[in-house]
PDB file of C-alpha atoms in Angstrom:
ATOM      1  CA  UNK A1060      13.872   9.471  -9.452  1.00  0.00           C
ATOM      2  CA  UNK A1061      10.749   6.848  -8.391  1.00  0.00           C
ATOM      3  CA  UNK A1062       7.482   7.978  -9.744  1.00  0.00           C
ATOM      4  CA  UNK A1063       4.754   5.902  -8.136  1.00  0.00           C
ATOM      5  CA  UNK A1064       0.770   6.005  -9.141  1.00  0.00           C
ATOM      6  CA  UNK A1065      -1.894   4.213  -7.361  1.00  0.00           C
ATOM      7  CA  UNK A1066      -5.364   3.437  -8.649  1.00  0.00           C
ATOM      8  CA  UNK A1067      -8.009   1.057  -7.578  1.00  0.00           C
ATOM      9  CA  UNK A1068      -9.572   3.020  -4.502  1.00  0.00           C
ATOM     10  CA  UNK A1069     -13.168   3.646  -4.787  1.00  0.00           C
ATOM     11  CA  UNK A1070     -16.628   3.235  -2.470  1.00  0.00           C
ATOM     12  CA  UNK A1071     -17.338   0.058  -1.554  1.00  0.00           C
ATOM     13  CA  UNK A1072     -19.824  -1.491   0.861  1.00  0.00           C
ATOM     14  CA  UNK A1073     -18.389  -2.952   4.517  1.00  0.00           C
ATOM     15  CA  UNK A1074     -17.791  -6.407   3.566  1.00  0.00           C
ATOM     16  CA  UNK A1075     -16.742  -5.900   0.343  1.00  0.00           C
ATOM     17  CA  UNK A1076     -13.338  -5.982  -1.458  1.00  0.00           C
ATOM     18  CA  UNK A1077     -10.608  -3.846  -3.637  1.00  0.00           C
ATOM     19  CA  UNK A1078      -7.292  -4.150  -4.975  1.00  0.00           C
ATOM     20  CA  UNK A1079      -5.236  -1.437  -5.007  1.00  0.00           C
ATOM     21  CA  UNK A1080      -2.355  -1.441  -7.744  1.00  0.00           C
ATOM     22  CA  UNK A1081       0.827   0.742  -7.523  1.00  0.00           C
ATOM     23  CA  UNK A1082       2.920   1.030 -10.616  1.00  0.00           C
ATOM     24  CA  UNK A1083       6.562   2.678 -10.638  1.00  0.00           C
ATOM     25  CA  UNK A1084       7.769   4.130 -13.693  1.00  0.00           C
ATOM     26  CA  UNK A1085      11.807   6.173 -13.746  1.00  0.00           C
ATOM     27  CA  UNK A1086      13.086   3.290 -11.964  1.00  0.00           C
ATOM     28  CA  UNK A1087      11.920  -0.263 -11.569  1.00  0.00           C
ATOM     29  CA  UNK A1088      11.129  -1.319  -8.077  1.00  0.00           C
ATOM     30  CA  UNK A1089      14.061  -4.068  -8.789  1.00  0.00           C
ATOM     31  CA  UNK A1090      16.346  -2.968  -5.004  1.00  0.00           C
ATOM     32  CA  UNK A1091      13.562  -1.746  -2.779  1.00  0.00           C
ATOM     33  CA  UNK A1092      10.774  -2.154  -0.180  1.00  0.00           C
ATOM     34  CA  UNK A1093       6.984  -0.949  -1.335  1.00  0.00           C
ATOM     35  CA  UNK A1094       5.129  -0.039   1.439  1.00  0.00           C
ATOM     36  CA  UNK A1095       1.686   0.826   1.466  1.00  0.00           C
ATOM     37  CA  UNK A1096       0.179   3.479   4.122  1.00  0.00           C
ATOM     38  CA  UNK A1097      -3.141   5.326   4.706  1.00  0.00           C
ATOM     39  CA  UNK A1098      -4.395   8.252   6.352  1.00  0.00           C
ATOM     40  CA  UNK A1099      -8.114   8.794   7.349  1.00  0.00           C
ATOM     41  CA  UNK A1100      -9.182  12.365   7.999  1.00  0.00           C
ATOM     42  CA  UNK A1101      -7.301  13.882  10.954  1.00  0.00           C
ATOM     43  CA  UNK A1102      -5.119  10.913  11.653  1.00  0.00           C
ATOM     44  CA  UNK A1103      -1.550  10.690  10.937  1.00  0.00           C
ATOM     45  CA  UNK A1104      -0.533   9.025   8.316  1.00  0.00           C
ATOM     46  CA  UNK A1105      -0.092   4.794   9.113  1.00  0.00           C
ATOM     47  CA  UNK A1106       1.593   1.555   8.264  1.00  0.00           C
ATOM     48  CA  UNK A1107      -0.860  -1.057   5.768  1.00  0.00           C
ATOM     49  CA  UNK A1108       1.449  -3.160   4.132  1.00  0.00           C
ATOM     50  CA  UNK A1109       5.146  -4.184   2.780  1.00  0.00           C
ATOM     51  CA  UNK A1110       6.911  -6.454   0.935  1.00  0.00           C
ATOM     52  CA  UNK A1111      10.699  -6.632  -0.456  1.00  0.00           C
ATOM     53  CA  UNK A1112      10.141  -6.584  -4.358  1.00  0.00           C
ATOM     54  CA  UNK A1113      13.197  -9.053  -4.551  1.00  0.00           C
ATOM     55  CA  UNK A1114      12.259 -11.771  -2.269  1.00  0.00           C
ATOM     56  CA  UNK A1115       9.247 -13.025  -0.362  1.00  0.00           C
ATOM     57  CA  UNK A1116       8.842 -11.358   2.394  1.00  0.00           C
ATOM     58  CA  UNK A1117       5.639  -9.211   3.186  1.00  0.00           C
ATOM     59  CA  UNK A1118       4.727  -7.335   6.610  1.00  0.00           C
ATOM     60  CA  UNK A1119       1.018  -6.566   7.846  1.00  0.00           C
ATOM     61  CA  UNK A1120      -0.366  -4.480  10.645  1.00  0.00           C
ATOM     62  CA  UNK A1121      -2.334  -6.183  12.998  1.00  0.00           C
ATOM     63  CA  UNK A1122      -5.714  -4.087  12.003  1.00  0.00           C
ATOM     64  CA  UNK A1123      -5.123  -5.874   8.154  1.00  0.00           C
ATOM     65  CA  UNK A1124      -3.765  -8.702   9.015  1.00  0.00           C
ATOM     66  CA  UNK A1125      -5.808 -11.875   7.452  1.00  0.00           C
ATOM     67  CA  UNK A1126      -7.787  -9.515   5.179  1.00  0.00           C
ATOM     68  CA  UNK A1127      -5.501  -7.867   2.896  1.00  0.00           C
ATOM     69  CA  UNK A1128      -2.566  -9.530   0.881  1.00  0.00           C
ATOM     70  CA  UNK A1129       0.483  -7.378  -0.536  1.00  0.00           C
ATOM     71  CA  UNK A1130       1.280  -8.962  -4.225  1.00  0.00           C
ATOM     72  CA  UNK A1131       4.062  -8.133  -7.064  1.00  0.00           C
ATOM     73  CA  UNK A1132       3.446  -8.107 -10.544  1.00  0.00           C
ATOM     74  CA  UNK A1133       7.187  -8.898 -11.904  1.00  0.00           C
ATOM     75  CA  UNK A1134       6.237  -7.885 -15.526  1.00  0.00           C
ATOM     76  CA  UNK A1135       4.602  -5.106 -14.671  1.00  0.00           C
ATOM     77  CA  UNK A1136       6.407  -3.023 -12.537  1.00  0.00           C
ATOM     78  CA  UNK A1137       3.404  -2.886 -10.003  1.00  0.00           C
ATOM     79  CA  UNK A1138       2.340  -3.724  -6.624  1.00  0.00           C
ATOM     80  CA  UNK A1139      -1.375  -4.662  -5.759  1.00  0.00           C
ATOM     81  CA  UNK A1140      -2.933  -4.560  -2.121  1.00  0.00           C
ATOM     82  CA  UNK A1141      -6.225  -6.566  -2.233  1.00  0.00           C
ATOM     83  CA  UNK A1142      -8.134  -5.974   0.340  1.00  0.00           C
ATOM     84  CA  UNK A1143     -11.450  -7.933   1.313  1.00  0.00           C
ATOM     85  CA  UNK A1144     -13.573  -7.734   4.198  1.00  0.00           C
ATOM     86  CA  UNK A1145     -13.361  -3.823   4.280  1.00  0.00           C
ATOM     87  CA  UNK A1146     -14.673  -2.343   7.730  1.00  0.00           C
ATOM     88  CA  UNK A1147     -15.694   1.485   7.586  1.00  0.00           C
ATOM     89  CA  UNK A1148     -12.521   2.033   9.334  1.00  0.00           C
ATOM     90  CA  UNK A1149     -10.550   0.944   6.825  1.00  0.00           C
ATOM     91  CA  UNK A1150     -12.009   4.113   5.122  1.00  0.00           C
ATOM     92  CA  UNK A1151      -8.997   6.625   4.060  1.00  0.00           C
ATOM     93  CA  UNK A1152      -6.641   7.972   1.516  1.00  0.00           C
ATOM     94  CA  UNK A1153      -4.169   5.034   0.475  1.00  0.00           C
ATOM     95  CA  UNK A1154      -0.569   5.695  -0.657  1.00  0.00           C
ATOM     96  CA  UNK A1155       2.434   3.668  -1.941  1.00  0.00           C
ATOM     97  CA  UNK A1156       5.532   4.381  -1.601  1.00  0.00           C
ATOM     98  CA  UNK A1157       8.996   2.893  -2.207  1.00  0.00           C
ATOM     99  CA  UNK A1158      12.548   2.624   0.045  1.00  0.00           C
ATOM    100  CA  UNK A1159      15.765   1.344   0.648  1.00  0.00           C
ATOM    101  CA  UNK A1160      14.059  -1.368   3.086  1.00  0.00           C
ATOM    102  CA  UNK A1161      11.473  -2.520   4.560  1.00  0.00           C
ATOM    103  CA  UNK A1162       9.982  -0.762   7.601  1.00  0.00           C
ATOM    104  CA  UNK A1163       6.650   0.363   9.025  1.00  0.00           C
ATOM    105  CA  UNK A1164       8.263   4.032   9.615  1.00  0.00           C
ATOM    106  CA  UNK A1165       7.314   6.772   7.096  1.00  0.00           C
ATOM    107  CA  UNK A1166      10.538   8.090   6.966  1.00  0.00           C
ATOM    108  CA  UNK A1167      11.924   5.153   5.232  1.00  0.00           C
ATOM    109  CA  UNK A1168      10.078   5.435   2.350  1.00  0.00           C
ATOM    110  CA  UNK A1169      11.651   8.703   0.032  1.00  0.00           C
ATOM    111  CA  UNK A1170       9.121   8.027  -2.746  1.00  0.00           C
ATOM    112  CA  UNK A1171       5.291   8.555  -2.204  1.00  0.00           C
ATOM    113  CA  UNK A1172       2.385   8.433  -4.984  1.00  0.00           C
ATOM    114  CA  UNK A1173      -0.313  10.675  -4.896  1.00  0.00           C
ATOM    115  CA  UNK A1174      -3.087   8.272  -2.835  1.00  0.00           C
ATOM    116  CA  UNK A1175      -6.171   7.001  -3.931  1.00  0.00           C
ATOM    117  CA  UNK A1176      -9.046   7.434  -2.253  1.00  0.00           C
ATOM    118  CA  UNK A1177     -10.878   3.923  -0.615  1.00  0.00           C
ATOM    119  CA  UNK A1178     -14.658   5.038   1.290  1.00  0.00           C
ATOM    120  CA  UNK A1179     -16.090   2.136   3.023  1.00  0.00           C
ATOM    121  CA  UNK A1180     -20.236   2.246   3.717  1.00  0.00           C
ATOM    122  CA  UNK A1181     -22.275   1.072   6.164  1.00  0.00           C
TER     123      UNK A1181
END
């Protein structure tokens, strides 16, 4: 069993930046894909970010793409999402999660964290 936490989300102006972390503890992320989602109120639930934690290879949707950057920390267990030039619509609950490989579809991803929560201002 994958236990995944996220932290990092917080209010921040449009413009501005965060870095989400996401740190697995039962099992190392050592074999799998980390993907990271969000879901704004009354949306379903959307592809951010991924990245293979064995090799480099990341994967952005085109609303991120060029403003936030999917990072490992080897020692740490942990996977960061900074993201810069937040837009208001970037504004939602973030999640992490971890699968088998990587894929933009929720359903590849058994293990979720709990979210954090990123609010963008105008």
């Amino acid at each position: 069993q994958v236990q995944l936490a996220e932290s990092g989300g917080g209010l921040v102006q449009a413009g501005g930046s965060l870095r989400l972390s996401c740190a697995a503890s039962g099992r190392t992320f050592s074999g799998y894909a980390v993907g990271w989602f969000r879901q704004a109120p009354g949306k379903e639930r959307e592809f951010v970010a991924g990245t293979r934690w064995s090799s480099v290879k990341s994967d952005y949707s085109d609303s991120v793409q060029g403003r936030f950057t999917i990072s490992r920390e080897l020692a740490k267990n942990t996977v960061h999402l900074q993201m810069n030039s937040l837009k208001p619509e970037d504004a939602a609950d973030y999640f992490c999660a971890a699968g088998p490989s990587l894929t933009r579809n929720v359903n590849g991803y058994p293990y979720w964290g709990q979210g954090t929560q990123v609010t963008v201002s105008s």
